[in-house]
């Protein structure tokens, strides 16, 4: 059983020899970028560089996936936001939204998706990058991609603080905007599926229980999420950051194949709540352990994730590119050696 077969079997709830070590979020490394002679700033605008860089995480460390894109601005850019990719920057500087699409409450009622949405921004480049990545390592590992969740995308195209306030004061207006964002996300996901992805992660990071109550999650966040997840044909993963123990049941009810949680989630408790058949990925600390920790701390964290019942060792956020290579190797090695014992 190779890595691709193992990951796809997990999604199908079929028996595997051990838990896999992979993710559906960003996982490129500075080691990989430097080895290719590229710059971080350059890979956001070049499908070949992006795909080659994404493949290095498997080739160098055995990490059991290939994932693009690298940043979080693809859908917002296609909707009309102006982004800054900092093309001349040295070191690690992710693209950001330079100009929002919605500047006041009134504009929430007038926004529309541009005609030919699927050809806007970098969506065509992402299709190409997925195709190149699949041709390179797609026989060995599962190829993934990610889209934002509707609420998180809304927080990209307008000021997040305004969105949060209106979520309580004018929920109907926000719900209408989230439905439009869901349409944009579905169109994006369909393009990724055409390009050949095996799984898509829906990253609804902004809807964490740290800022929204479980009641608001059910009434406002859940309907557009269900719309997105129902439309995705590939295996799907719903990721939400922060404290999620109070909403893991709702996360599964949204309809993904699997859920992804970060280190603030008590995975043992989530496993008890959701039962043995639920597919739960996480909850490796992507920065404080994987980047800042020692090899032994990384190994301990892997063992705890597995002991707590994860279906796959999966960092709870993008892996920060400066991750020490020895820590990446330790995470994969420990998953291989310990992941079949539970």
CSV table of C-alpha atoms in Angstrom, one decimal:
chain,number,residue,atom,x,y,z
A,1,UNK,CA,0.0,0.0,0.0
A,2,UNK,CA,1.6,3.3,-1.0
A,3,UNK,CA,0.8,6.7,0.4
A,4,UNK,CA,-1.9,7.5,-2.1
A,5,UNK,CA,-3.7,4.3,-1.6
A,6,UNK,CA,-3.5,4.7,2.2
A,7,UNK,CA,-4.9,8.2,2.2
A,8,UNK,CA,-7.8,7.3,-0.2
A,9,UNK,CA,-8.6,4.2,1.9
A,10,UNK,CA,-8.9,6.4,5.0
A,11,UNK,CA,-11.3,8.6,3.2
A,12,UNK,CA,-13.3,5.6,2.1
A,13,UNK,CA,-13.2,4.2,5.7
A,14,UNK,CA,-11.4,1.1,4.6
A,15,UNK,CA,-8.8,-0.7,6.7
A,16,UNK,CA,-5.2,0.7,6.4
A,17,UNK,CA,-1.9,-0.5,7.8
A,18,UNK,CA,-1.3,2.7,9.7
A,19,UNK,CA,-2.5,6.3,10.0
A,20,UNK,CA,-1.1,8.5,7.3
A,21,UNK,CA,0.8,11.8,7.8
A,22,UNK,CA,-0.5,14.4,5.4
A,23,UNK,CA,-2.7,17.5,5.3
A,24,UNK,CA,-5.0,19.5,3.0
A,25,UNK,CA,-3.4,22.8,3.8
A,26,UNK,CA,-0.2,24.6,2.9
A,27,UNK,CA,2.9,22.5,3.5
A,28,UNK,CA,5.7,23.9,1.3
A,29,UNK,CA,9.1,24.3,3.0
A,30,UNK,CA,12.0,26.7,2.7
A,31,UNK,CA,14.2,23.6,2.3
A,32,UNK,CA,12.2,22.7,-0.8
A,33,UNK,CA,12.1,26.2,-2.2
A,34,UNK,CA,15.9,26.7,-1.7
A,35,UNK,CA,16.7,23.3,-3.2
A,36,UNK,CA,14.9,24.3,-6.4
A,37,UNK,CA,16.6,27.7,-6.5
A,38,UNK,CA,13.2,29.5,-6.3
A,39,UNK,CA,12.0,32.4,-4.2
A,40,UNK,CA,8.9,32.2,-2.1
A,41,UNK,CA,7.5,35.4,-3.7
A,42,UNK,CA,7.8,33.8,-7.2
A,43,UNK,CA,5.9,30.6,-6.7
A,44,UNK,CA,2.5,32.4,-6.3
A,45,UNK,CA,2.5,33.6,-9.9
A,46,UNK,CA,4.0,30.5,-11.7
A,47,UNK,CA,2.2,27.2,-11.9
A,48,UNK,CA,5.4,25.2,-12.6
A,49,UNK,CA,7.3,26.7,-9.7
A,50,UNK,CA,4.3,26.2,-7.4
A,51,UNK,CA,3.8,22.6,-8.4
A,52,UNK,CA,7.5,21.7,-8.2
A,53,UNK,CA,7.8,23.3,-4.8
A,54,UNK,CA,4.7,21.5,-3.5
A,55,UNK,CA,6.1,18.2,-4.7
A,56,UNK,CA,9.3,18.6,-2.7
A,57,UNK,CA,7.5,18.1,0.7
A,58,UNK,CA,6.8,14.5,-0.4
A,59,UNK,CA,10.1,14.0,-2.2
A,60,UNK,CA,12.3,15.3,0.7
A,61,UNK,CA,10.3,14.1,3.7
A,62,UNK,CA,7.8,11.5,2.6
A,63,UNK,CA,4.9,13.7,3.6
A,64,UNK,CA,2.0,11.8,2.1
A,65,UNK,CA,0.3,14.4,-0.1
A,66,UNK,CA,0.8,17.2,-2.7
A,67,UNK,CA,-1.2,20.3,-2.1
A,68,UNK,CA,-1.7,23.6,-3.9
A,69,UNK,CA,-2.4,26.6,-3.7
A,70,UNK,CA,0.0,28.1,-1.2
A,71,UNK,CA,-1.9,31.3,-0.2
A,72,UNK,CA,-5.5,32.2,0.9
A,73,UNK,CA,-6.3,34.9,-1.7
A,74,UNK,CA,-7.4,32.9,-4.8
A,75,UNK,CA,-11.2,33.2,-4.5
A,76,UNK,CA,-11.1,36.8,-3.2
A,77,UNK,CA,-8.9,37.8,-6.2
A,78,UNK,CA,-11.2,36.1,-8.7
A,79,UNK,CA,-14.2,38.0,-7.1
A,80,UNK,CA,-12.4,41.3,-7.8
A,81,UNK,CA,-10.2,42.1,-4.8
A,82,UNK,CA,-6.8,43.5,-5.5
A,83,UNK,CA,-4.0,41.4,-4.0
A,84,UNK,CA,-0.4,42.1,-3.3
A,85,UNK,CA,2.0,39.1,-3.9
A,86,UNK,CA,5.0,41.1,-2.9
A,87,UNK,CA,7.0,39.9,-6.0
A,88,UNK,CA,10.3,41.5,-5.0
A,89,UNK,CA,10.1,40.4,-1.3
A,90,UNK,CA,12.9,38.3,0.1
A,91,UNK,CA,12.1,35.6,2.6
A,92,UNK,CA,8.6,34.4,3.5
A,93,UNK,CA,5.8,37.0,2.9
A,94,UNK,CA,2.4,35.6,2.0
A,95,UNK,CA,0.1,37.4,-0.5
A,96,UNK,CA,-2.5,39.7,1.1
A,97,UNK,CA,-5.6,41.5,0.1
A,98,UNK,CA,-4.6,45.0,-0.9
A,99,UNK,CA,-8.1,46.4,-1.7
A,100,UNK,CA,-11.3,44.9,-0.4
A,101,UNK,CA,-14.3,44.4,-2.6
A,102,UNK,CA,-16.9,45.7,-0.1
A,103,UNK,CA,-16.2,49.0,1.6
A,104,UNK,CA,-19.5,49.7,3.4
A,105,UNK,CA,-22.7,47.9,4.4
A,106,UNK,CA,-24.6,49.1,1.4
A,107,UNK,CA,-22.2,47.5,-1.0
A,108,UNK,CA,-23.1,44.1,0.5
A,109,UNK,CA,-26.4,44.3,-1.4
A,110,UNK,CA,-24.9,45.1,-4.8
A,111,UNK,CA,-22.0,42.7,-5.1
A,112,UNK,CA,-22.2,40.1,-7.8
A,113,UNK,CA,-19.8,37.4,-9.1
A,114,UNK,CA,-18.0,38.5,-12.3
A,115,UNK,CA,-19.0,36.9,-15.6
A,116,UNK,CA,-16.6,34.1,-16.5
A,117,UNK,CA,-15.6,33.7,-12.8
A,118,UNK,CA,-13.7,30.4,-13.4
A,119,UNK,CA,-11.2,32.2,-15.7
A,120,UNK,CA,-10.6,35.2,-13.3
A,121,UNK,CA,-7.5,35.8,-11.2
A,122,UNK,CA,-5.2,32.9,-10.7
A,123,UNK,CA,-7.9,30.1,-11.0
A,124,UNK,CA,-6.5,29.0,-14.4
A,125,UNK,CA,-3.0,29.0,-13.0
A,126,UNK,CA,-4.2,26.8,-10.1
A,127,UNK,CA,-5.7,24.3,-12.6
A,128,UNK,CA,-2.4,24.1,-14.3
A,129,UNK,CA,-0.5,23.7,-11.0
A,130,UNK,CA,-2.8,20.9,-9.9
A,131,UNK,CA,-2.3,19.1,-13.3
A,132,UNK,CA,1.5,19.4,-13.1
A,133,UNK,CA,1.5,18.2,-9.5
A,134,UNK,CA,-0.7,15.3,-10.3
A,135,UNK,CA,1.5,14.3,-13.3
A,136,UNK,CA,4.6,14.5,-11.1
A,137,UNK,CA,3.7,12.7,-7.9
A,138,UNK,CA,0.0,11.8,-8.3
A,139,UNK,CA,0.7,8.0,-8.6
A,140,UNK,CA,2.4,8.1,-5.2
A,141,UNK,CA,0.4,10.5,-3.1
A,142,UNK,CA,-3.1,11.9,-3.0
A,143,UNK,CA,-3.4,15.4,-4.5
A,144,UNK,CA,-5.2,17.9,-2.5
A,145,UNK,CA,-6.3,21.5,-2.8
A,146,UNK,CA,-8.2,23.9,-0.6
A,147,UNK,CA,-10.9,26.6,-0.8
A,148,UNK,CA,-12.0,29.1,1.9
A,149,UNK,CA,-15.3,28.6,3.7
A,150,UNK,CA,-18.0,31.2,2.9
A,151,UNK,CA,-17.6,33.1,6.2
A,152,UNK,CA,-13.8,33.3,5.9
A,153,UNK,CA,-14.1,34.4,2.3
A,154,UNK,CA,-16.6,37.1,3.3
A,155,UNK,CA,-14.0,38.2,5.9
A,156,UNK,CA,-11.5,38.6,3.0
A,157,UNK,CA,-13.7,40.7,0.7
A,158,UNK,CA,-14.8,43.1,3.5
A,159,UNK,CA,-13.5,44.2,6.9
A,160,UNK,CA,-13.7,41.2,9.3
A,161,UNK,CA,-14.7,43.4,12.2
A,162,UNK,CA,-17.7,44.7,10.3
A,163,UNK,CA,-18.7,41.2,9.2
A,164,UNK,CA,-18.6,40.0,12.8
A,165,UNK,CA,-20.7,42.9,14.1
A,166,UNK,CA,-23.3,42.5,11.3
A,167,UNK,CA,-23.4,38.7,12.0
A,168,UNK,CA,-25.2,39.6,15.2
A,169,UNK,CA,-27.0,42.8,14.2
A,170,UNK,CA,-28.1,42.0,10.6
A,171,UNK,CA,-27.8,38.2,10.2
A,172,UNK,CA,-30.1,38.2,7.1
A,173,UNK,CA,-27.8,40.5,5.2
A,174,UNK,CA,-24.7,38.5,6.1
A,175,UNK,CA,-26.5,35.2,5.2
A,176,UNK,CA,-27.2,36.6,1.7
A,177,UNK,CA,-23.5,37.5,1.3
A,178,UNK,CA,-22.4,34.1,2.5
A,179,UNK,CA,-24.6,32.4,0.0
A,180,UNK,CA,-22.9,34.4,-2.8
A,181,UNK,CA,-19.5,33.5,-1.4
A,182,UNK,CA,-20.6,29.9,-1.4
A,183,UNK,CA,-21.3,30.2,-5.1
A,184,UNK,CA,-17.8,31.5,-5.7
A,185,UNK,CA,-16.3,28.7,-3.7
A,186,UNK,CA,-18.3,26.0,-5.5
A,187,UNK,CA,-17.1,27.4,-8.9
A,188,UNK,CA,-13.5,27.4,-7.7
A,189,UNK,CA,-13.8,23.8,-6.3
A,190,UNK,CA,-15.3,22.6,-9.5
A,191,UNK,CA,-12.3,23.9,-11.4
A,192,UNK,CA,-9.9,22.1,-9.0
A,193,UNK,CA,-11.9,18.9,-9.5
A,194,UNK,CA,-11.6,19.2,-13.3
A,195,UNK,CA,-7.9,19.5,-12.8
A,196,UNK,CA,-7.8,16.2,-10.9
A,197,UNK,CA,-7.7,16.7,-7.2
A,198,UNK,CA,-8.4,13.8,-4.9
A,199,UNK,CA,-9.6,15.8,-2.0
A,200,UNK,CA,-10.5,19.4,-1.2
A,201,UNK,CA,-10.3,21.0,2.2
A,202,UNK,CA,-12.8,23.8,3.0
A,203,UNK,CA,-11.0,26.2,5.4
A,204,UNK,CA,-13.6,28.0,7.5
A,205,UNK,CA,-11.0,29.4,9.8
A,206,UNK,CA,-13.0,32.6,10.7
A,207,UNK,CA,-15.9,30.7,12.1
A,208,UNK,CA,-14.1,29.4,15.2
A,209,UNK,CA,-16.0,29.1,18.4
A,210,UNK,CA,-13.4,31.6,19.8
A,211,UNK,CA,-15.5,34.3,18.1
A,212,UNK,CA,-18.9,32.8,17.2
A,213,UNK,CA,-21.2,30.8,19.4
A,214,UNK,CA,-22.4,27.3,18.5
A,215,UNK,CA,-25.9,28.8,18.0
A,216,UNK,CA,-24.6,31.3,15.5
A,217,UNK,CA,-22.6,28.6,13.8
A,218,UNK,CA,-25.7,26.5,13.3
A,219,UNK,CA,-28.0,29.3,12.1
A,220,UNK,CA,-25.6,31.4,10.0
A,221,UNK,CA,-22.4,29.4,9.1
A,222,UNK,CA,-23.9,26.0,8.6
A,223,UNK,CA,-26.3,26.6,5.7
A,224,UNK,CA,-23.7,28.0,3.2
A,225,UNK,CA,-21.1,25.4,4.4
A,226,UNK,CA,-23.6,22.6,3.6
A,227,UNK,CA,-24.2,24.1,0.2
A,228,UNK,CA,-20.5,24.1,-0.6
A,229,UNK,CA,-19.8,20.6,0.8
A,230,UNK,CA,-22.8,19.1,-1.0
A,231,UNK,CA,-21.5,20.5,-4.3
A,232,UNK,CA,-18.0,19.0,-3.9
A,233,UNK,CA,-17.7,15.6,-5.6
A,234,UNK,CA,-14.1,14.8,-4.4
A,235,UNK,CA,-13.4,13.8,-0.8
A,236,UNK,CA,-13.9,16.8,1.4
A,237,UNK,CA,-12.4,18.0,4.7
A,238,UNK,CA,-13.9,20.7,6.8
A,239,UNK,CA,-11.3,22.6,8.8
A,240,UNK,CA,-12.0,25.1,11.5
A,241,UNK,CA,-9.4,26.7,13.7
A,242,UNK,CA,-9.5,27.3,17.5
A,243,UNK,CA,-11.7,25.7,20.1
A,244,UNK,CA,-14.0,23.4,18.2
A,245,UNK,CA,-15.1,20.8,20.7
A,246,UNK,CA,-18.5,22.4,21.1
A,247,UNK,CA,-19.2,22.4,17.3
A,248,UNK,CA,-17.6,19.1,16.1
A,249,UNK,CA,-21.0,17.5,15.8
A,250,UNK,CA,-22.2,20.4,13.7
A,251,UNK,CA,-19.0,20.3,11.7
A,252,UNK,CA,-19.9,16.7,10.7
A,253,UNK,CA,-23.5,17.6,10.1
A,254,UNK,CA,-22.3,20.1,7.5
A,255,UNK,CA,-21.6,17.1,5.3
A,256,UNK,CA,-17.8,16.7,4.8
A,257,UNK,CA,-16.1,13.4,4.4
A,258,UNK,CA,-13.8,14.3,7.3
A,259,UNK,CA,-13.1,17.1,9.7
A,260,UNK,CA,-9.8,18.8,10.6
A,261,UNK,CA,-9.1,20.4,14.0
A,262,UNK,CA,-6.1,22.1,15.4
A,263,UNK,CA,-4.4,21.7,18.8
A,264,UNK,CA,-7.0,23.7,20.8
A,265,UNK,CA,-9.4,20.8,20.1
A,266,UNK,CA,-9.4,18.0,22.7
A,267,UNK,CA,-9.3,15.2,20.1
A,268,UNK,CA,-9.9,12.4,22.6
A,269,UNK,CA,-13.1,14.2,23.6
A,270,UNK,CA,-14.1,14.7,20.0
A,271,UNK,CA,-13.5,11.1,19.2
A,272,UNK,CA,-15.8,10.1,22.1
A,273,UNK,CA,-18.4,12.5,20.9
A,274,UNK,CA,-18.3,11.5,17.2
A,275,UNK,CA,-17.6,7.8,17.6
A,276,UNK,CA,-15.1,5.4,16.0
A,277,UNK,CA,-16.3,5.8,12.4
A,278,UNK,CA,-15.8,9.5,12.1
A,279,UNK,CA,-12.8,10.7,10.2
A,280,UNK,CA,-10.9,13.2,12.3
A,281,UNK,CA,-7.6,14.8,11.1
A,282,UNK,CA,-5.4,16.9,13.3
A,283,UNK,CA,-4.3,18.1,15.8
A,284,UNK,CA,-0.5,18.6,15.4
A,285,UNK,CA,0.6,22.1,16.4
A,286,UNK,CA,1.9,23.4,13.1
A,287,UNK,CA,4.1,26.1,14.6
A,288,UNK,CA,4.8,25.8,18.3
A,289,UNK,CA,5.7,22.1,18.0
A,290,UNK,CA,6.6,21.5,14.4
A,291,UNK,CA,8.6,24.6,13.8
A,292,UNK,CA,9.8,25.6,17.3
A,293,UNK,CA,9.9,22.2,19.0
A,294,UNK,CA,12.7,19.7,19.2
A,295,UNK,CA,12.6,16.4,17.3
A,296,UNK,CA,11.6,14.6,20.5
A,297,UNK,CA,8.8,17.0,21.2
A,298,UNK,CA,7.6,16.5,17.6
A,299,UNK,CA,7.7,12.7,18.1
A,300,UNK,CA,5.8,13.0,21.4
A,301,UNK,CA,3.1,15.1,19.8
A,302,UNK,CA,2.7,12.6,17.0
A,303,UNK,CA,2.2,9.8,19.4
A,304,UNK,CA,-0.3,11.8,21.4
A,305,UNK,CA,-2.3,12.7,18.3
A,306,UNK,CA,-2.5,8.9,17.4
A,307,UNK,CA,-3.2,7.9,21.0
A,308,UNK,CA,-6.1,10.5,21.1
A,309,UNK,CA,-7.6,8.9,18.1
A,310,UNK,CA,-6.9,10.9,14.9
A,311,UNK,CA,-7.5,9.2,11.6
A,312,UNK,CA,-4.4,11.0,10.2
A,313,UNK,CA,-1.6,13.0,11.7
A,314,UNK,CA,-2.3,16.4,10.1
A,315,UNK,CA,-0.9,19.8,11.2
A,316,UNK,CA,-3.7,22.0,12.3
A,317,UNK,CA,-2.7,24.9,10.0
A,318,UNK,CA,-0.3,25.6,7.2
A,319,UNK,CA,3.2,24.4,7.9
A,320,UNK,CA,5.3,27.5,8.2
A,321,UNK,CA,8.0,27.2,5.5
A,322,UNK,CA,10.9,27.7,7.9
A,323,UNK,CA,10.1,24.4,9.6
A,324,UNK,CA,13.4,22.5,10.4
A,325,UNK,CA,13.8,19.6,8.0
A,326,UNK,CA,14.7,17.3,10.9
A,327,UNK,CA,11.3,18.0,12.4
A,328,UNK,CA,9.5,17.2,9.2
A,329,UNK,CA,11.4,13.9,9.0
A,330,UNK,CA,10.7,13.2,12.7
A,331,UNK,CA,6.9,13.8,12.2
A,332,UNK,CA,6.7,11.4,9.2
A,333,UNK,CA,9.1,8.8,10.7
A,334,UNK,CA,7.2,8.7,14.0
A,335,UNK,CA,3.9,8.3,12.2
A,336,UNK,CA,5.2,5.4,10.3
A,337,UNK,CA,6.7,3.7,13.3
A,338,UNK,CA,3.9,4.4,15.8
A,339,UNK,CA,0.9,4.8,13.5
A,340,UNK,CA,0.3,1.1,13.0
A,341,UNK,CA,0.4,0.1,16.6
A,342,UNK,CA,-2.8,1.6,17.7
